[in-house]
PDB file of C-alpha atoms and ligand atoms in Angstrom:
ATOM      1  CA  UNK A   1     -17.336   2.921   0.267  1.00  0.00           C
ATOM      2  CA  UNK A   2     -13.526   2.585   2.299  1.00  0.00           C
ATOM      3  CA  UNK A   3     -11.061   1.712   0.718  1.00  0.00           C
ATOM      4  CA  UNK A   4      -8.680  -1.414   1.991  1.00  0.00           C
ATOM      5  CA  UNK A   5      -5.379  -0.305   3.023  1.00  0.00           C
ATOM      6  CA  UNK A   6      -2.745  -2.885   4.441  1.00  0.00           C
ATOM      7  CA  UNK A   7      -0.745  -1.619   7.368  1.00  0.00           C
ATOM      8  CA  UNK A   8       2.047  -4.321   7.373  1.00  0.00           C
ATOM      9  CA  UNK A   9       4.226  -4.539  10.679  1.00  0.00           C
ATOM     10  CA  UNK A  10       7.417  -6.224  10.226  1.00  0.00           C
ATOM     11  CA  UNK A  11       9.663  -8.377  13.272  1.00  0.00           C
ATOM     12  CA  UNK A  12       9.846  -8.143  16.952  1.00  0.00           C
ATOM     13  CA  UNK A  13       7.007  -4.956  15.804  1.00  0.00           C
ATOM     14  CA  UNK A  14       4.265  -7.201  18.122  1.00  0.00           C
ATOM     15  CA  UNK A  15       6.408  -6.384  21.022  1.00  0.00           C
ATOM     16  CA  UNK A  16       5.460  -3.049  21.226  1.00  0.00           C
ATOM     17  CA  UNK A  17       5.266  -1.018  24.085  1.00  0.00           C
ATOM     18  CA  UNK A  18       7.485  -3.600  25.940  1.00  0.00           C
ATOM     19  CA  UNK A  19      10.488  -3.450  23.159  1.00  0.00           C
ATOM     20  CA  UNK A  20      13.493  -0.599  24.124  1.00  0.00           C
ATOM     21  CA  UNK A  21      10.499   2.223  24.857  1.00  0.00           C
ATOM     22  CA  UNK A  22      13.120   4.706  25.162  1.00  0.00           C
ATOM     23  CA  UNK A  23      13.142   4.222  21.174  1.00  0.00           C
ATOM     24  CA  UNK A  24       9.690   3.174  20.211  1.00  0.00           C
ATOM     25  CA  UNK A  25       7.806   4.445  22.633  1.00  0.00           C
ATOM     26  CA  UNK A  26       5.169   2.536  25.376  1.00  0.00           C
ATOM     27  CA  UNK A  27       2.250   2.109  22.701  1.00  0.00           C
ATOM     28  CA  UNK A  28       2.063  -1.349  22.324  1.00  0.00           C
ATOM     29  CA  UNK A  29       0.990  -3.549  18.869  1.00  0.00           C
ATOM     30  CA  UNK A  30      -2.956  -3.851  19.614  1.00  0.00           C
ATOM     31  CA  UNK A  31      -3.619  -0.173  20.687  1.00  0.00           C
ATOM     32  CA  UNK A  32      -1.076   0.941  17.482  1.00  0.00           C
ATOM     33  CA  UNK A  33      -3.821  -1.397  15.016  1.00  0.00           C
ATOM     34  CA  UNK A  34      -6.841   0.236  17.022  1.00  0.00           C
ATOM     35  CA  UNK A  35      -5.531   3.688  16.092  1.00  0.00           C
ATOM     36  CA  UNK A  36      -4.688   3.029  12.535  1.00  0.00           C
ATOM     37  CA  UNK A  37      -8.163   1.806  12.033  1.00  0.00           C
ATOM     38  CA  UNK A  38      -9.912   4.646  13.392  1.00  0.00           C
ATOM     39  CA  UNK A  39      -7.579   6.892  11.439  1.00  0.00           C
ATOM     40  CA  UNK A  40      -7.983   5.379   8.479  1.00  0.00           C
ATOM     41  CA  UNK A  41     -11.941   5.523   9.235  1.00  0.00           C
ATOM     42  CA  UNK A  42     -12.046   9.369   9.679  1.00  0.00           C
ATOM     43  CA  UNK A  43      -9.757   9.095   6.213  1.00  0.00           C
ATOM     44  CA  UNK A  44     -12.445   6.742   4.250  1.00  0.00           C
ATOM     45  CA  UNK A  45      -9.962   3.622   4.423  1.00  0.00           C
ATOM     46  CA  UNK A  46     -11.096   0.241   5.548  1.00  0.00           C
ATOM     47  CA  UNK A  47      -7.325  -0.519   7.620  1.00  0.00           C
ATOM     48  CA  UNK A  48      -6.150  -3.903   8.573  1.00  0.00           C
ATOM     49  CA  UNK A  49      -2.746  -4.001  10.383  1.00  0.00           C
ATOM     50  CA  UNK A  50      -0.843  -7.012  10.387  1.00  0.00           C
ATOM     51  CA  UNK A  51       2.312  -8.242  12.133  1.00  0.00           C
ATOM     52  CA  UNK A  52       4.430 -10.845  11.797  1.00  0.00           C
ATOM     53  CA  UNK A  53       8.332 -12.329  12.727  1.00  0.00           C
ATOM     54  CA  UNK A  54       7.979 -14.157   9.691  1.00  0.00           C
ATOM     55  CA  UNK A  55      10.051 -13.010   5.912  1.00  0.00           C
ATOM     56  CA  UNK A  56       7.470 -15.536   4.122  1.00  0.00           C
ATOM     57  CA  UNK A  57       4.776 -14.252   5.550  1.00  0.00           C
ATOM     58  CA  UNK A  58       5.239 -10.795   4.799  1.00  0.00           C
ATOM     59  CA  UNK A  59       6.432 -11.500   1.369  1.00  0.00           C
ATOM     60  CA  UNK A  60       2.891 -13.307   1.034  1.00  0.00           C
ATOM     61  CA  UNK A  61       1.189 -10.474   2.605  1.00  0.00           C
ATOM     62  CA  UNK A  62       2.784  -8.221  -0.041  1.00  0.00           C
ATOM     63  CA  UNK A  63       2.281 -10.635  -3.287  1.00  0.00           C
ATOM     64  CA  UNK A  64      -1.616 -10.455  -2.129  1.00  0.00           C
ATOM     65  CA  UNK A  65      -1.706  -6.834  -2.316  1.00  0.00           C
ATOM     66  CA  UNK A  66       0.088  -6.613  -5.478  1.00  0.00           C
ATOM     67  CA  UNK A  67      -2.166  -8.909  -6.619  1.00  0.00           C
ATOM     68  CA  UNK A  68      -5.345  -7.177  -5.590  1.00  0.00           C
ATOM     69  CA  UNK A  69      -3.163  -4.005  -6.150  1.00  0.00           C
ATOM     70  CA  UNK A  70      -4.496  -2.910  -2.142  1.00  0.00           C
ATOM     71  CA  UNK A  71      -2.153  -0.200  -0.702  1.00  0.00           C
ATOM     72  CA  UNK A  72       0.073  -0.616   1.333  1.00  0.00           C
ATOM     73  CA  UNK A  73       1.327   0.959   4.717  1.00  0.00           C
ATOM     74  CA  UNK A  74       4.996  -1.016   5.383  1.00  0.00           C
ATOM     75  CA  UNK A  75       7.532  -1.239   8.695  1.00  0.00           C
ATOM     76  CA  UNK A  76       9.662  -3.415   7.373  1.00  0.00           C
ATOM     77  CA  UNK A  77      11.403  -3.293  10.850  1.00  0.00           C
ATOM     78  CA  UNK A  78      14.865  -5.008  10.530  1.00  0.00           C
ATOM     79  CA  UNK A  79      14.429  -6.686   7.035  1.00  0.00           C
ATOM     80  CA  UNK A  80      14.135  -2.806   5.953  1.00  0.00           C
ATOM     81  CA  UNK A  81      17.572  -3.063   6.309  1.00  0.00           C
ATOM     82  CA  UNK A  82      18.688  -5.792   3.935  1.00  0.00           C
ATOM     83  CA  UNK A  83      15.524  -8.082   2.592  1.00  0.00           C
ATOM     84  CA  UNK A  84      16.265  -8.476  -1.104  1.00  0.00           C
ATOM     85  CA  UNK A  85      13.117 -10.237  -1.035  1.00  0.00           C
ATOM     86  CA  UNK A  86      11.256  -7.948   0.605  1.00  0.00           C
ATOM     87  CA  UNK A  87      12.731  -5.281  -2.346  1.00  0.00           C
ATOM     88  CA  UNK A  88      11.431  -7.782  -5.014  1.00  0.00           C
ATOM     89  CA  UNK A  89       8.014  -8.123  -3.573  1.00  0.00           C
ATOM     90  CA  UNK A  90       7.770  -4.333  -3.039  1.00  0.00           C
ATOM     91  CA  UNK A  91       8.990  -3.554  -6.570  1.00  0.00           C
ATOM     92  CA  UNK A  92       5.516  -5.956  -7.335  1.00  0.00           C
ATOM     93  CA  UNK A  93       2.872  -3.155  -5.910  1.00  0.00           C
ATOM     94  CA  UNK A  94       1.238  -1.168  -8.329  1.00  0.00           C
ATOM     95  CA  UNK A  95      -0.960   0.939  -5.944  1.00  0.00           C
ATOM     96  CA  UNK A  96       0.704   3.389  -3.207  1.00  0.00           C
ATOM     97  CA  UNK A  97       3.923   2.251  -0.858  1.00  0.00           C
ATOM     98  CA  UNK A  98       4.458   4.392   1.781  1.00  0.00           C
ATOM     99  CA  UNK A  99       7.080   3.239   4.475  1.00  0.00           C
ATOM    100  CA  UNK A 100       6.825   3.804   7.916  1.00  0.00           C
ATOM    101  CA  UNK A 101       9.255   3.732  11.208  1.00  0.00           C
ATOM    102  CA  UNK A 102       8.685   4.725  14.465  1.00  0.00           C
ATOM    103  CA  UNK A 103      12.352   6.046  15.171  1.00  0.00           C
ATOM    104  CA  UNK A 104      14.391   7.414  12.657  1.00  0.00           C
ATOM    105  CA  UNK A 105      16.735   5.173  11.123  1.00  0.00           C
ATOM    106  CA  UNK A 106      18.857   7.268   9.145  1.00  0.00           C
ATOM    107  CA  UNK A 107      19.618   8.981  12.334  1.00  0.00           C
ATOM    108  CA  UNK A 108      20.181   6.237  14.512  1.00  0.00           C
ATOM    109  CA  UNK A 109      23.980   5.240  15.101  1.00  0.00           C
ATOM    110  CA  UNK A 110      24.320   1.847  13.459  1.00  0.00           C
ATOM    111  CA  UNK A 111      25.126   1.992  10.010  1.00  0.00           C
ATOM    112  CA  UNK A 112      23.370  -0.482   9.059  1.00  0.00           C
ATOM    113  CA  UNK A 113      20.309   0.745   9.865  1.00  0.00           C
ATOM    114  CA  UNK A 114      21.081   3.637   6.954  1.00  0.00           C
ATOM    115  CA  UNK A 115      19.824   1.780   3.743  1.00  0.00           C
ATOM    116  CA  UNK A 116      16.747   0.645   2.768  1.00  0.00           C
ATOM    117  CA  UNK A 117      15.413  -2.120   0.384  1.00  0.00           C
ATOM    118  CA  UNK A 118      11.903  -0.292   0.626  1.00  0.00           C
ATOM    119  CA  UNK A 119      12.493   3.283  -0.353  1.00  0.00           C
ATOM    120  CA  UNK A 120      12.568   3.149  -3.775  1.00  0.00           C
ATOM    121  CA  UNK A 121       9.392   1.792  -4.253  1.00  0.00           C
ATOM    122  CA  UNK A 122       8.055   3.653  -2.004  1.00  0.00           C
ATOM    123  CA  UNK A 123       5.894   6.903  -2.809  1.00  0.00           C
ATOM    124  CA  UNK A 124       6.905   8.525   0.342  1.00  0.00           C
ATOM    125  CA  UNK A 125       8.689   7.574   3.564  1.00  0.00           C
ATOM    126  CA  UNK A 126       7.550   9.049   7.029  1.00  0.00           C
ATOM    127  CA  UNK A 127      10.422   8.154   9.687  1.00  0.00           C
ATOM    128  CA  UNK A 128      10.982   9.191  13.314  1.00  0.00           C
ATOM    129  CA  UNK A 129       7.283  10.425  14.375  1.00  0.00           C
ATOM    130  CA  UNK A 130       6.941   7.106  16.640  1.00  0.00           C
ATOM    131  CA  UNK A 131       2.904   5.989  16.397  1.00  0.00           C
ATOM    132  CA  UNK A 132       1.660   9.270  14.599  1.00  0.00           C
ATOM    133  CA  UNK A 133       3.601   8.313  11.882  1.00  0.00           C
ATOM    134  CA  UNK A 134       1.188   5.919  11.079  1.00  0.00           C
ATOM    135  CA  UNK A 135      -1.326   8.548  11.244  1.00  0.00           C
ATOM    136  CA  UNK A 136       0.805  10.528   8.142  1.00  0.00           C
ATOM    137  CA  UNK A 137       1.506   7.563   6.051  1.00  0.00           C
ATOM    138  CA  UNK A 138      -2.257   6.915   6.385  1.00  0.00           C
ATOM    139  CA  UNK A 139      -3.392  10.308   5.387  1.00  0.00           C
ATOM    140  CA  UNK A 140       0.049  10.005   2.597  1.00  0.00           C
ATOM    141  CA  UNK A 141      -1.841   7.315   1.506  1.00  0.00           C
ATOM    142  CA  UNK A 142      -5.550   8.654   1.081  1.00  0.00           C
ATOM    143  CA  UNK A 143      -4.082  11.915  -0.378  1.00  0.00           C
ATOM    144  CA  UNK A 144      -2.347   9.419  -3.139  1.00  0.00           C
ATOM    145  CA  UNK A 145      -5.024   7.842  -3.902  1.00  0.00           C
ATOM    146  CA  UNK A 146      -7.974  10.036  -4.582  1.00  0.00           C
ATOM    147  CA  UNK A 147      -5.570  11.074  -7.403  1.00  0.00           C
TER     148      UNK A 147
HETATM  149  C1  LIG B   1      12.087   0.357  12.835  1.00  0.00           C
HETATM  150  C2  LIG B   1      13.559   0.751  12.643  1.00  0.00           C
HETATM  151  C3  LIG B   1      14.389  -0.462  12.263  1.00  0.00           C
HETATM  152  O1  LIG B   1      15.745  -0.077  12.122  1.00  0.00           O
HETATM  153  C4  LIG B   1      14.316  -1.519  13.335  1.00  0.00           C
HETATM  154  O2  LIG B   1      15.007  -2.669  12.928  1.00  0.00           O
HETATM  155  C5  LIG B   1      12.924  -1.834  13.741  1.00  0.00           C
HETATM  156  C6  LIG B   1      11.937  -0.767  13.833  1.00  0.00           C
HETATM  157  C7  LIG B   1      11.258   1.540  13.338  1.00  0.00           C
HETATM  158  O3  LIG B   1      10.038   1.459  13.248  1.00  0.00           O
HETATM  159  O4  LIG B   1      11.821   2.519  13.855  1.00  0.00           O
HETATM  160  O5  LIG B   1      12.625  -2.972  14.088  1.00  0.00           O
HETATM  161  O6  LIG B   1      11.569  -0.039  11.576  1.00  0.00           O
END
């Protein structure tokens, strides 16, 4: 039986492929969701990728899973950066975090892109890999939990 994983995309995320592809590459938001679902089928996980602009949203999103205590694949995108609320509701999982960015925002030139709210909940962070590290944080994931 798969497993449900939650691969939660964060704002201006659905622009994909259109959105500064010098950074993030030319993969855009629906061919990004069809990969992480047939990754996570070769893996044994039952994927559903999600994006959204909106902070409540997400912090819904991520209240459900700790509820149902369904991991969770996060880009955070900007709120990454500074969502206090998006810390709380992280601090709320209970099975595996693992954060994910296409670019590498510790290496990127604005400082503020150098701290994040989600790393430490998060059981490992895979940054910089553009769309394959999805693929990691997926397999991250499926290593964590069969134990
Ligand atoms: C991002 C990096 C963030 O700094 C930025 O705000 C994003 C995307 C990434 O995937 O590289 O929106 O999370």
């Amino acid at each position: 039986m798969s497993v449900p994983v939650l691969v939660l995309n964060g704002p201006n995320l659905g622009r994909l492929g259109r959105r500064q592809p010098e950074i993030y590459g030319t993969t855009t938001h629906d061919e990004l969701a069809e990969r992480c679902r047939a990754w996570g089928a070769d893996l044994g996980l039952d994927v559903e990728v999600r994006q959204t602009n909106h902070e409540g949203v997400l912090l819904d999103w991520l209240n459900d899973a700790a509820d149902a205590a369904t991991p969770v694949v996060l880009n955070a995108a900007a709120w990454t950066h500074y969502s206090w609320a998006v810390y709380d509701a992280c601090a709320q999982l209970t099975a595996p975090l693992v954060e994910v960015h296409l670019s590498d925002p510790s290496q990127r030139p604005e400082v503020f892109r150098h701290t994040s709210v989600v790393t430490p909940h998060a059981a490992d962070v895979v940054a910089g890999l553009g769309v394959d590290g999805y693929r990691v944080a997926l397999e991250t994931v499926a290593r964590l939990i069969s134990g």
